[in-house]
Short mmCIF file of C-alpha atoms in Angstrom, two decimals:
data_model
loop_
_atom_site.label_atom_id
_atom_site.label_comp_id
_atom_site.label_asym_id
_atom_site.label_seq_id
_atom_site.Cartn_x
_atom_site.Cartn_y
_atom_site.Cartn_z
CA UNK X 1 9.94 -22.80 -9.07
CA UNK X 2 7.83 -25.75 -10.02
CA UNK X 3 4.63 -25.86 -7.98
CA UNK X 4 1.63 -28.11 -7.92
CA UNK X 5 -1.53 -26.09 -7.42
CA UNK X 6 -4.00 -28.45 -5.81
CA UNK X 7 -6.98 -26.18 -5.27
CA UNK X 8 -7.72 -22.75 -6.69
CA UNK X 9 -11.02 -20.94 -6.32
CA UNK X 10 -11.47 -17.27 -7.15
CA UNK X 11 -15.03 -15.96 -7.35
CA UNK X 12 -15.61 -12.24 -7.82
CA UNK X 13 -19.21 -11.43 -8.78
CA UNK X 14 -20.20 -7.77 -8.92
CA UNK X 15 -23.31 -5.60 -8.53
CA UNK X 16 -23.99 -3.67 -11.74
CA UNK X 17 -26.83 -2.04 -13.60
CA UNK X 18 -28.45 -4.17 -16.26
CA UNK X 19 -26.92 -2.11 -19.08
CA UNK X 20 -23.62 -1.33 -17.35
CA UNK X 21 -20.20 -2.37 -18.55
CA UNK X 22 -20.05 -6.18 -18.37
CA UNK X 23 -17.44 -7.05 -15.76
CA UNK X 24 -15.19 -9.89 -16.74
CA UNK X 25 -12.24 -11.83 -15.37
CA UNK X 26 -9.15 -9.69 -15.87
CA UNK X 27 -5.73 -11.28 -16.30
CA UNK X 28 -3.85 -9.83 -13.33
CA UNK X 29 -0.41 -10.61 -14.72
CA UNK X 30 -1.25 -9.02 -18.08
CA UNK X 31 -2.80 -6.00 -16.38
CA UNK X 32 0.29 -5.49 -14.23
CA UNK X 33 2.52 -5.81 -17.27
CA UNK X 34 0.48 -3.21 -19.15
CA UNK X 35 0.60 -0.64 -16.34
CA UNK X 36 4.22 -1.33 -15.32
CA UNK X 37 5.82 -3.09 -18.29
CA UNK X 38 9.45 -2.61 -17.28
CA UNK X 39 10.73 -4.94 -14.57
CA UNK X 40 12.11 -2.65 -11.87
CA UNK X 41 14.08 -3.68 -8.80
CA UNK X 42 12.51 -0.82 -6.83
CA UNK X 43 9.07 -2.37 -7.23
CA UNK X 44 7.83 -4.95 -4.75
CA UNK X 45 5.90 -7.11 -7.20
CA UNK X 46 4.29 -9.20 -4.49
CA UNK X 47 2.77 -6.04 -3.00
CA UNK X 48 1.91 -4.79 -6.50
CA UNK X 49 -0.05 -7.94 -7.36
CA UNK X 50 -1.72 -7.87 -3.95
CA UNK X 51 -2.80 -4.25 -4.32
CA UNK X 52 -4.12 -4.66 -7.86
CA UNK X 53 -5.95 -7.86 -6.88
CA UNK X 54 -7.76 -5.98 -4.13
CA UNK X 55 -8.69 -3.16 -6.50
CA UNK X 56 -9.98 -5.65 -9.06
CA UNK X 57 -12.08 -7.52 -6.54
CA UNK X 58 -13.41 -4.34 -4.91
CA UNK X 59 -14.10 -1.81 -7.69
CA UNK X 60 -14.80 1.74 -6.51
CA UNK X 61 -18.17 3.39 -7.11
CA UNK X 62 -17.71 6.21 -9.63
CA UNK X 63 -20.43 8.27 -7.93
CA UNK X 64 -18.51 8.42 -4.65
CA UNK X 65 -14.89 8.12 -5.76
CA UNK X 66 -12.66 10.95 -4.52
CA UNK X 67 -9.71 12.75 -6.09
CA UNK X 68 -7.37 10.86 -3.75
CA UNK X 69 -8.84 7.50 -4.77
CA UNK X 70 -8.49 8.35 -8.45
CA UNK X 71 -4.88 9.38 -7.90
CA UNK X 72 -4.29 6.13 -6.03
CA UNK X 73 -5.21 4.11 -9.13
CA UNK X 74 -2.12 5.51 -10.95
CA UNK X 75 -3.80 5.26 -14.38
CA UNK X 76 -5.29 8.76 -14.81
CA UNK X 77 -3.46 12.08 -14.82
CA UNK X 78 -4.41 15.37 -13.13
CA UNK X 79 -6.14 16.78 -16.21
CA UNK X 80 -8.27 13.65 -16.62
CA UNK X 81 -9.19 13.70 -12.92
CA UNK X 82 -10.27 17.34 -13.21
CA UNK X 83 -12.41 16.59 -16.24
CA UNK X 84 -14.09 13.65 -14.51
CA UNK X 85 -14.92 15.58 -11.33
CA UNK X 86 -16.25 18.53 -13.35
CA UNK X 87 -18.38 16.20 -15.46
CA UNK X 88 -19.86 14.53 -12.38
CA UNK X 89 -20.59 17.89 -10.73
CA UNK X 90 -22.28 19.31 -13.81
CA UNK X 91 -24.22 16.21 -14.89
CA UNK X 92 -24.99 14.47 -11.61
CA UNK X 93 -24.46 10.79 -10.74
CA UNK X 94 -23.25 8.50 -13.50
CA UNK X 95 -25.73 5.88 -14.65
CA UNK X 96 -23.14 3.65 -16.29
CA UNK X 97 -19.39 3.34 -16.61
CA UNK X 98 -19.95 3.88 -20.34
CA UNK X 99 -20.37 7.58 -19.51
CA UNK X 100 -16.62 7.78 -18.95
CA UNK X 101 -16.23 7.74 -22.73
CA UNK X 102 -18.20 11.00 -22.88
CA UNK X 103 -15.83 12.95 -20.62
CA UNK X 104 -13.76 15.58 -22.47
CA UNK X 105 -10.06 14.69 -22.91
CA UNK X 106 -10.66 11.07 -21.88
CA UNK X 107 -9.28 8.71 -24.51
CA UNK X 108 -10.26 5.13 -25.18
CA UNK X 109 -6.90 4.11 -23.69
CA UNK X 110 -7.76 5.86 -20.42
CA UNK X 111 -11.15 4.16 -20.36
CA UNK X 112 -9.59 0.74 -20.92
CA UNK X 113 -7.06 1.29 -18.12
CA UNK X 114 -9.50 2.45 -15.45
CA UNK X 115 -12.43 0.16 -16.23
CA UNK X 116 -11.16 -2.86 -14.22
CA UNK X 117 -11.10 -0.77 -11.04
CA UNK X 118 -14.45 1.07 -11.07
CA UNK X 119 -18.17 0.39 -11.18
CA UNK X 120 -21.51 2.17 -10.74
CA UNK X 121 -23.61 1.08 -7.77
CA UNK X 122 -27.35 1.60 -7.71
CA UNK X 123 -27.92 4.18 -4.92
CA UNK X 124 -31.25 2.55 -4.09
CA UNK X 125 -29.39 -0.57 -2.96
CA UNK X 126 -28.05 1.40 0.03
CA UNK X 127 -31.46 2.61 1.18
CA UNK X 128 -34.07 1.06 3.45
CA UNK X 129 -32.03 -1.98 4.41
CA UNK X 130 -30.03 -2.94 7.47
CA UNK X 131 -26.29 -3.54 7.43
CA UNK X 132 -26.87 -7.26 7.99
CA UNK X 133 -29.22 -7.45 5.01
CA UNK X 134 -26.85 -5.49 2.78
CA UNK X 135 -23.98 -7.79 3.72
CA UNK X 136 -25.99 -10.98 3.26
CA UNK X 137 -27.30 -9.86 -0.14
CA UNK X 138 -24.02 -8.39 -1.40
CA UNK X 139 -22.82 -10.12 -4.55
CA UNK X 140 -19.34 -8.63 -4.40
CA UNK X 141 -17.73 -11.37 -2.35
CA UNK X 142 -15.03 -13.89 -3.05
CA UNK X 143 -13.32 -16.89 -1.56
CA UNK X 144 -9.79 -18.05 -2.36
CA UNK X 145 -8.50 -21.46 -1.30
CA UNK X 146 -5.04 -22.41 -2.49
CA UNK X 147 -2.67 -25.26 -1.71
CA UNK X 148 0.82 -25.30 -3.20
CA UNK X 149 3.65 -27.76 -2.86
CA UNK X 150 7.08 -27.91 -4.38
CA UNK X 151 7.72 -31.10 -6.33
CA UNK X 152 11.32 -31.39 -5.18
CA UNK X 153 12.16 -32.05 -1.52
CA UNK X 154 14.08 -29.17 0.01
CA UNK X 155 17.02 -29.62 2.33
CA UNK X 156 15.06 -28.42 5.37
CA UNK X 157 12.75 -31.48 5.22
CA UNK X 158 15.49 -34.12 4.96
CA UNK X 159 16.35 -36.21 8.02
CA UNK X 160 20.09 -35.65 7.65
CA UNK X 161 19.64 -31.89 8.04
CA UNK X 162 20.91 -30.45 11.34
CA UNK X 163 18.05 -30.29 13.85
CA UNK X 164 18.46 -26.53 14.32
CA UNK X 165 17.89 -26.00 10.58
CA UNK X 166 15.21 -28.64 10.02
CA UNK X 167 11.71 -27.50 9.08
CA UNK X 168 9.17 -28.43 11.75
CA UNK X 169 6.08 -28.52 9.52
CA UNK X 170 4.83 -29.97 6.25
CA UNK X 171 5.97 -28.71 2.82
CA UNK X 172 2.53 -27.48 1.75
CA UNK X 173 1.72 -23.79 1.50
CA UNK X 174 -1.89 -23.19 2.57
CA UNK X 175 -3.76 -20.00 1.80
CA UNK X 176 -7.34 -19.03 2.63
CA UNK X 177 -9.07 -15.70 2.09
CA UNK X 178 -12.65 -14.45 2.18
CA UNK X 179 -13.98 -10.93 1.75
CA UNK X 180 -17.37 -9.32 1.23
CA UNK X 181 -17.48 -5.58 0.62
CA UNK X 182 -19.32 -2.68 -0.94
CA UNK X 183 -17.58 0.52 -1.99
CA UNK X 184 -17.85 3.27 0.66
CA UNK X 185 -20.23 1.16 2.77
CA UNK X 186 -18.67 -1.90 4.45
CA UNK X 187 -15.99 -4.57 4.28
CA UNK X 188 -15.61 -7.82 6.23
CA UNK X 189 -12.99 -10.48 5.67
CA UNK X 190 -10.15 -12.67 6.84
CA UNK X 191 -6.88 -14.04 5.49
CA UNK X 192 -5.03 -17.11 6.79
CA UNK X 193 -1.75 -18.59 5.58
CA UNK X 194 0.79 -21.29 6.37
CA UNK X 195 4.15 -21.03 4.62
CA UNK X 196 5.97 -24.20 3.51
CA UNK X 197 7.71 -25.78 6.47
CA UNK X 198 5.53 -24.16 9.13
CA UNK X 199 3.55 -26.14 11.69
CA UNK X 200 -0.22 -26.53 11.40
CA UNK X 201 -1.62 -26.45 14.94
CA UNK X 202 -4.29 -24.98 17.23
CA UNK X 203 -2.59 -23.34 20.21
CA UNK X 204 -4.28 -19.99 21.08
CA UNK X 205 -1.98 -19.40 24.07
CA UNK X 206 0.91 -19.04 21.59
CA UNK X 207 -1.09 -17.22 18.91
CA UNK X 208 -1.54 -20.32 16.73
CA UNK X 209 -5.02 -20.63 15.23
CA UNK X 210 -4.58 -23.50 12.81
CA UNK X 211 -2.52 -21.73 10.17
CA UNK X 212 0.54 -19.76 11.28
CA UNK X 213 -0.87 -16.37 10.22
CA UNK X 214 -4.40 -15.04 10.65
CA UNK X 215 -5.72 -11.57 9.80
CA UNK X 216 -9.31 -10.37 10.33
CA UNK X 217 -11.01 -7.04 9.71
CA UNK X 218 -14.46 -5.46 9.97
CA UNK X 219 -15.14 -2.04 8.46
CA UNK X 220 -18.19 0.22 8.21
CA UNK X 221 -18.25 3.61 6.47
CA UNK X 222 -20.38 6.72 6.17
CA UNK X 223 -22.63 6.25 9.19
CA UNK X 224 -23.54 9.88 9.77
CA UNK X 225 -20.50 11.78 11.03
CA UNK X 226 -18.62 8.52 11.51
CA UNK X 227 -16.89 8.29 8.15
CA UNK X 228 -14.78 5.20 8.72
CA UNK X 229 -14.42 2.59 11.46
CA UNK X 230 -12.16 -0.46 11.27
CA UNK X 231 -11.71 -3.11 13.93
CA UNK X 232 -8.99 -5.68 13.36
CA UNK X 233 -6.08 -5.28 10.95
CA UNK X 234 -5.67 -2.08 8.98
CA UNK X 235 -3.21 0.20 7.19
CA UNK X 236 -2.76 3.96 7.23
CA UNK X 237 -1.97 6.42 4.44
CA UNK X 238 -1.73 10.12 5.28
CA UNK X 239 0.30 12.87 3.67
CA UNK X 240 3.22 11.66 1.56
CA UNK X 241 3.93 8.66 3.75
CA UNK X 242 6.79 10.04 5.85
CA UNK X 243 5.09 9.02 9.12
CA UNK X 244 1.97 7.03 8.22
CA UNK X 245 2.42 5.26 4.91
CA UNK X 246 1.88 1.57 5.58
CA UNK X 247 -0.51 1.29 2.61
CA UNK X 248 0.78 0.49 -0.86
CA UNK X 249 3.15 2.92 -2.62
CA UNK X 250 5.41 2.60 -5.66
CA UNK X 251 9.08 3.36 -5.87
CA UNK X 252 10.69 4.69 -9.03
CA UNK X 253 9.36 2.78 -12.04
CA UNK X 254 8.30 3.00 -15.66
CA UNK X 255 5.12 4.95 -14.78
CA UNK X 256 7.19 8.09 -14.38
CA UNK X 257 4.59 10.72 -13.40
CA UNK X 258 1.49 9.55 -11.54
CA UNK X 259 3.20 7.23 -9.03
CA UNK X 260 5.41 9.96 -7.51
CA UNK X 261 2.63 11.33 -5.31
CA UNK X 262 1.15 9.31 -2.46
CA UNK X 263 -2.63 9.14 -2.14
CA UNK X 264 -4.10 10.58 1.08
CA UNK X 265 -6.43 7.61 1.62
CA UNK X 266 -6.72 7.43 5.41
CA UNK X 267 -7.48 4.05 7.02
CA UNK X 268 -7.76 0.94 4.84
CA UNK X 269 -8.51 -2.70 5.73
CA UNK X 270 -5.43 -4.90 5.69
CA UNK X 271 -6.04 -8.03 3.64
CA UNK X 272 -2.56 -9.11 2.59
CA UNK X 273 -0.75 -12.29 3.62
CA UNK X 274 2.34 -10.23 4.45
CA UNK X 275 3.03 -10.57 8.17
CA UNK X 276 4.42 -7.08 8.83
CA UNK X 277 3.80 -3.40 8.14
CA UNK X 278 0.21 -3.24 9.39
CA UNK X 279 -1.68 -2.18 12.51
CA UNK X 280 -3.89 -4.39 14.67
CA UNK X 281 -6.54 -2.76 16.82
CA UNK X 282 -9.05 -0.07 15.93
CA UNK X 283 -9.14 3.10 13.85
CA UNK X 284 -11.82 5.69 13.21
CA UNK X 285 -12.52 8.86 11.23
CA UNK X 286 -15.08 11.35 12.54
CA UNK X 287 -16.30 14.47 10.72
CA UNK X 288 -16.06 17.43 13.10
CA UNK X 289 -17.54 19.73 10.46
CA UNK X 290 -17.87 19.98 6.70
CA UNK X 291 -14.14 20.64 6.32
CA UNK X 292 -12.50 19.15 9.42
CA UNK X 293 -12.07 15.43 10.15
CA UNK X 294 -10.52 13.79 13.18
CA UNK X 295 -8.69 10.48 12.63
CA UNK X 296 -7.52 8.40 15.58
CA UNK X 297 -6.14 4.89 15.97
CA UNK X 298 -4.72 2.39 18.45
CA UNK X 299 -2.71 -0.74 17.70
CA UNK X 300 -1.02 -3.61 19.50
CA UNK X 301 0.94 -6.07 17.36
CA UNK X 302 3.42 -8.85 17.97
CA UNK X 303 6.75 -8.57 16.15
CA UNK X 304 9.34 -11.23 15.35
CA UNK X 305 12.81 -10.48 16.65
CA UNK X 306 15.91 -11.52 18.54
CA UNK X 307 16.01 -10.77 22.26
CA UNK X 308 19.30 -10.79 24.17
CA UNK X 309 19.75 -11.09 27.93
CA UNK X 310 21.97 -8.17 28.95
CA UNK X 311 21.76 -8.80 32.70
CA UNK X 312 19.67 -11.01 34.97
CA UNK X 313 16.93 -8.38 34.90
CA UNK X 314 17.40 -6.55 31.60
CA UNK X 315 16.64 -7.83 28.11
CA UNK X 316 16.97 -5.92 24.83
CA UNK X 317 15.87 -6.35 21.22
CA UNK X 318 18.94 -6.69 19.01
CA UNK X 319 17.13 -7.15 15.68
CA UNK X 320 13.71 -7.49 14.04
CA UNK X 321 12.67 -10.13 11.52
CA UNK X 322 10.00 -9.17 8.96
CA UNK X 323 10.15 -12.31 6.78
CA UNK X 324 7.12 -13.93 8.44
CA UNK X 325 8.74 -17.38 8.19
CA UNK X 326 8.55 -19.72 11.20
CA UNK X 327 9.93 -23.05 10.00
CA UNK X 328 13.03 -23.89 12.01
CA UNK X 329 13.46 -23.91 15.81
CA UNK X 330 15.41 -20.64 15.58
CA UNK X 331 12.70 -18.93 13.52
CA UNK X 332 9.99 -20.23 15.86
CA UNK X 333 11.92 -18.93 18.87
CA UNK X 334 11.90 -15.43 17.33
CA UNK X 335 8.17 -15.54 16.60
CA UNK X 336 6.11 -12.75 18.18
CA UNK X 337 8.66 -11.95 20.90
CA UNK X 338 8.14 -8.18 20.96
CA UNK X 339 4.93 -6.26 21.55
CA UNK X 340 4.61 -3.01 19.62
CA UNK X 341 1.94 -0.61 20.88
CA UNK X 342 1.03 2.30 18.67
CA UNK X 343 -1.34 5.21 18.89
CA UNK X 344 -1.86 8.28 16.79
CA UNK X 345 -4.07 11.14 15.75
CA UNK X 346 -4.53 13.10 12.52
CA UNK X 347 -6.49 16.33 12.16
CA UNK X 348 -7.40 16.95 8.53
CA UNK X 349 -8.74 20.03 6.74
CA UNK X 350 -10.17 19.56 3.26
CA UNK X 351 -11.78 21.75 0.60
CA UNK X 352 -12.11 21.32 -3.15
CA UNK X 353 -8.56 22.64 -3.63
CA UNK X 354 -6.74 22.08 -0.33
CA UNK X 355 -6.10 18.93 1.66
CA UNK X 356 -3.96 19.61 4.74
CA UNK X 357 -3.41 18.12 8.16
CA UNK X 358 -1.29 17.50 11.23
CA UNK X 359 -0.05 14.06 12.35
CA UNK X 360 1.19 12.62 15.63
CA UNK X 361 2.27 8.98 16.02
CA UNK X 362 3.87 7.20 18.97
CA UNK X 363 5.28 3.66 19.13
CA UNK X 364 6.21 1.83 22.34
CA UNK X 365 8.16 -1.45 22.38
CA UNK X 366 7.78 -3.95 25.21
CA UNK X 367 11.58 -4.29 25.33
CA UNK X 368 14.13 -1.58 24.47
CA UNK X 369 15.88 -1.82 21.10
CA UNK X 370 19.68 -1.93 21.31
CA UNK X 371 21.40 -2.82 18.06
CA UNK X 372 25.00 -3.89 17.66
CA UNK X 373 26.78 -0.67 16.68
CA UNK X 374 28.79 -0.36 13.48
CA UNK X 375 30.05 2.85 11.83
CA UNK X 376 27.24 2.84 9.25
CA UNK X 377 24.36 2.31 11.72
CA UNK X 378 25.43 4.37 14.73
CA UNK X 379 22.47 6.70 14.07
CA UNK X 380 19.94 3.86 13.81
CA UNK X 381 17.00 3.82 16.22
CA UNK X 382 17.67 2.60 19.74
CA UNK X 383 15.28 2.83 22.67
CA UNK X 384 11.77 1.80 23.62
CA UNK X 385 9.72 4.82 22.46
CA UNK X 386 9.57 6.65 19.13
CA UNK X 387 7.44 9.75 18.53
CA UNK X 388 6.86 11.46 15.20
CA UNK X 389 4.96 14.66 14.43
CA UNK X 390 4.38 16.36 11.11
CA UNK X 391 2.19 18.38 8.77
CA UNK X 392 1.13 17.80 5.17
CA UNK X 393 -0.42 19.98 2.46
CA UNK X 394 -1.85 19.09 -0.95
CA UNK X 395 -2.93 22.02 -3.11
CA UNK X 396 -4.70 21.61 -6.43
CA UNK X 397 -4.87 24.38 -9.03
CA UNK X 398 -5.90 24.00 -12.67
CA UNK X 399 -4.05 20.94 -14.03
CA UNK X 400 -1.43 20.92 -11.28
CA UNK X 401 -1.13 19.45 -7.80
CA UNK X 402 1.46 20.61 -5.26
CA UNK X 403 2.13 18.24 -2.37
CA UNK X 404 4.44 18.29 0.62
CA UNK X 405 4.99 16.77 4.05
CA UNK X 406 7.39 17.81 6.80
CA UNK X 407 8.03 15.56 9.78
CA UNK X 408 10.22 15.31 12.85
CA UNK X 409 11.22 12.47 15.12
CA UNK X 410 10.88 14.25 18.46
CA UNK X 411 14.33 14.93 20.00
CA UNK X 412 15.96 13.66 16.81
CA UNK X 413 16.02 14.45 13.08
CA UNK X 414 13.71 15.93 10.44
CA UNK X 415 12.42 14.90 7.04
CA UNK X 416 10.70 16.75 4.23
CA UNK X 417 9.38 15.85 0.81
CA UNK X 418 7.79 18.28 -1.66
CA UNK X 419 6.66 17.84 -5.22
CA UNK X 420 4.56 18.98 -8.14
CA UNK X 421 2.80 17.07 -10.88
CA UNK X 422 0.45 18.08 -13.65
CA UNK X 423 -0.15 18.64 -17.35
CA UNK X 424 1.67 21.36 -19.28
CA UNK X 425 -0.57 20.48 -22.23
CA UNK X 426 -2.90 17.70 -23.34
CA UNK X 427 0.21 15.86 -24.54
CA UNK X 428 2.86 16.57 -21.90
CA UNK X 429 2.75 15.45 -18.24
CA UNK X 430 5.49 16.30 -15.74
CA UNK X 431 6.39 15.56 -12.13
CA UNK X 432 9.08 16.87 -9.77
CA UNK X 433 9.98 15.81 -6.24
CA UNK X 434 12.56 17.05 -3.72
CA UNK X 435 13.36 15.06 -0.58
CA UNK X 436 15.68 15.56 2.38
CA UNK X 437 15.84 13.02 5.23
CA UNK X 438 18.11 13.40 8.28
CA UNK X 439 20.30 10.49 9.30
CA UNK X 440 18.47 10.33 12.65
CA UNK X 441 14.89 10.50 11.38
CA UNK X 442 13.04 7.30 12.35
CA UNK X 443 9.79 6.16 10.80
CA UNK X 444 8.63 2.53 10.97
CA UNK X 445 5.60 2.86 8.66
CA UNK X 446 6.85 5.02 5.82
CA UNK X 447 6.44 4.55 2.07
CA UNK X 448 7.79 7.92 0.91
CA UNK X 449 9.59 7.88 -2.43
CA UNK X 450 13.33 7.42 -1.86
CA UNK X 451 16.37 5.60 -3.17
CA UNK X 452 16.77 3.75 0.13
CA UNK X 453 14.19 1.45 1.66
CA UNK X 454 13.58 3.95 4.50
CA UNK X 455 13.44 7.78 4.55
CA UNK X 456 16.74 8.28 6.35
CA UNK X 457 20.16 9.75 5.48
CA UNK X 458 19.21 10.91 1.97
CA UNK X 459 18.72 14.02 -0.15
CA UNK X 460 17.55 13.93 -3.75
CA UNK X 461 15.66 15.46 -6.65
CA UNK X 462 13.42 13.55 -9.07
CA UNK X 463 12.08 14.76 -12.41
CA UNK X 464 9.68 12.70 -14.55
CA UNK X 465 7.84 13.31 -17.81
CA UNK X 466 5.51 11.66 -20.30
CA UNK X 467 4.69 12.83 -23.84
CA UNK X 468 1.86 11.46 -26.01
CA UNK X 469 2.57 11.93 -29.71
CA UNK X 470 -0.76 10.36 -30.60
CA UNK X 471 -3.07 7.60 -29.37
CA UNK X 472 -0.57 4.90 -30.30
CA UNK X 473 2.87 6.32 -29.54
CA UNK X 474 4.18 7.75 -26.24
CA UNK X 475 7.55 8.48 -24.68
CA UNK X 476 8.38 8.86 -21.00
CA UNK X 477 11.34 9.04 -18.66
CA UNK X 478 12.81 10.21 -15.39
CA UNK X 479 16.05 11.45 -13.86
CA UNK X 480 16.82 11.06 -10.16
CA UNK X 481 19.89 12.57 -8.49
CA UNK X 482 20.61 11.67 -4.87
CA UNK X 483 23.26 11.72 -2.16
CA UNK X 484 23.80 10.05 1.22
CA UNK X 485 25.45 12.42 3.73
CA UNK X 486 26.40 9.59 6.11
CA UNK X 487 27.72 6.04 5.69
CA UNK X 488 25.53 3.22 4.44
CA UNK X 489 25.79 -0.56 4.66
CA UNK X 490 28.92 -1.61 2.74
CA UNK X 491 29.69 2.03 2.00
CA UNK X 492 32.58 3.44 4.01
CA UNK X 493 32.13 7.11 3.15
CA UNK X 494 29.32 9.50 2.19
CA UNK X 495 28.17 8.72 -1.35
CA UNK X 496 25.98 9.93 -4.18
CA UNK X 497 24.49 8.69 -7.41
CA UNK X 498 21.96 9.13 -10.18
CA UNK X 499 19.42 7.03 -12.02
CA UNK X 500 17.57 7.61 -15.25
CA UNK X 501 15.13 5.91 -17.59
CA UNK X 502 13.73 6.61 -21.07
CA UNK X 503 10.91 4.51 -22.53
CA UNK X 504 9.18 4.54 -25.90
CA UNK X 505 5.82 2.80 -26.10
CA UNK X 506 3.86 1.79 -29.21
CA UNK X 507 0.30 0.46 -28.89
CA UNK X 508 -1.12 -0.47 -32.31
CA UNK X 509 -4.23 -2.08 -30.81
CA UNK X 510 -5.87 -2.83 -27.48
CA UNK X 511 -4.31 -6.29 -27.34
CA UNK X 512 -0.82 -5.40 -28.57
CA UNK X 513 1.84 -3.08 -27.25
CA UNK X 514 5.58 -2.73 -27.77
CA UNK X 515 8.11 -0.78 -25.78
CA UNK X 516 11.79 0.10 -25.91
CA UNK X 517 13.65 1.46 -22.92
CA UNK X 518 17.10 2.28 -21.61
#
């Protein structure tokens, strides 16, 4: 699509030591292509760009980064994570990111991949200063202002278009974002957006604050036993994402090993322009002891959807709309019609080898959901309340990590996912994952690995591998076998299938790489 970019401003200064690695502007498209070079339909590239952009603009302090955060970067394997954590324990805080090159079994390629996402923060900068002073003096802040407009006039703006399909607003797309943050200390920011065709207006009574979409968050971390507090919009990531997985997670893709496991990251600020799949309210993490942490959250969000009048007194939700577009009278009528109230609690136990916990999450809808029934969706969620409970365990031993989560929709179906990933040698990495989801398991904030878009009505086994012949040549692949015990959309009987990938990668230099896949 041809677009005219009228204004673009992207400022990302960073705090660094005087002799630290010089941060530079990284090409986000090139970086994405290097990490995930094969275009994959299972990948949501809008979310991928968004996630990597946030990591680039908010690098993590190497002296406080956790195993889960390292795993969430998807660029280091279990052996490399072990070597890093051992190095930091034995040698104390890192003085520069250059020290990463001194870690045993860390190659130059690993260093080049991780360097955009990490930094070293002077610990003295956190001492003897108030939160207000730290925020006002923080150099890691950025502002993005973007205006886009299509050169050609679309049908929705033309006068001859039927009034029910005519766009009510201007053709410009407006985007505004600001964020100031420091790793493991604080984060404050907002995001506002108007899609092409949407109305620009100030009408607080109808949730219009200039632009159609507005998201705000305020986060503070590590204030004594209060480990994390977020007010505003946030995401959750616990276990393997069966119940609480609204944060970013990959599907099957060309990175065949490290992306299988979900990072147990807890509560994260929501900064995306996507208008669904987030919580709005408050969340907090409190350390009960050295090993036990209590996580709790509350949320109240407005959802787009279609409401039907069943009787004079009763109304029901027949469908939800997650597109976030409010251009035509019909789309505007569906805007923020349903209130979703959520609350949950997670009790987590963590040691150097074990990360385990129990989860409970409840969702209440302001109007009951009653979908039109077809053979394929007769087990879909209907009702006004959904409750999920589950447990998760991550166990690390040597170069291997075992991970699992089991969950149940109370009074309905179950779901389980279990996997293993690690290094059989310095050259060979492997991953395995088994999953089994009942046809009546309901989870609205899941990002568990699956063939379908939701963890429902599916059983499968995934096996991935990666072999490094030398520093320049690698091979990787995966095989996934799956079946669907019940009907699916446009499938009139239970079905099954398989998917596989093999990739050969040649990197003669830092700036050149070639790959062949099938």
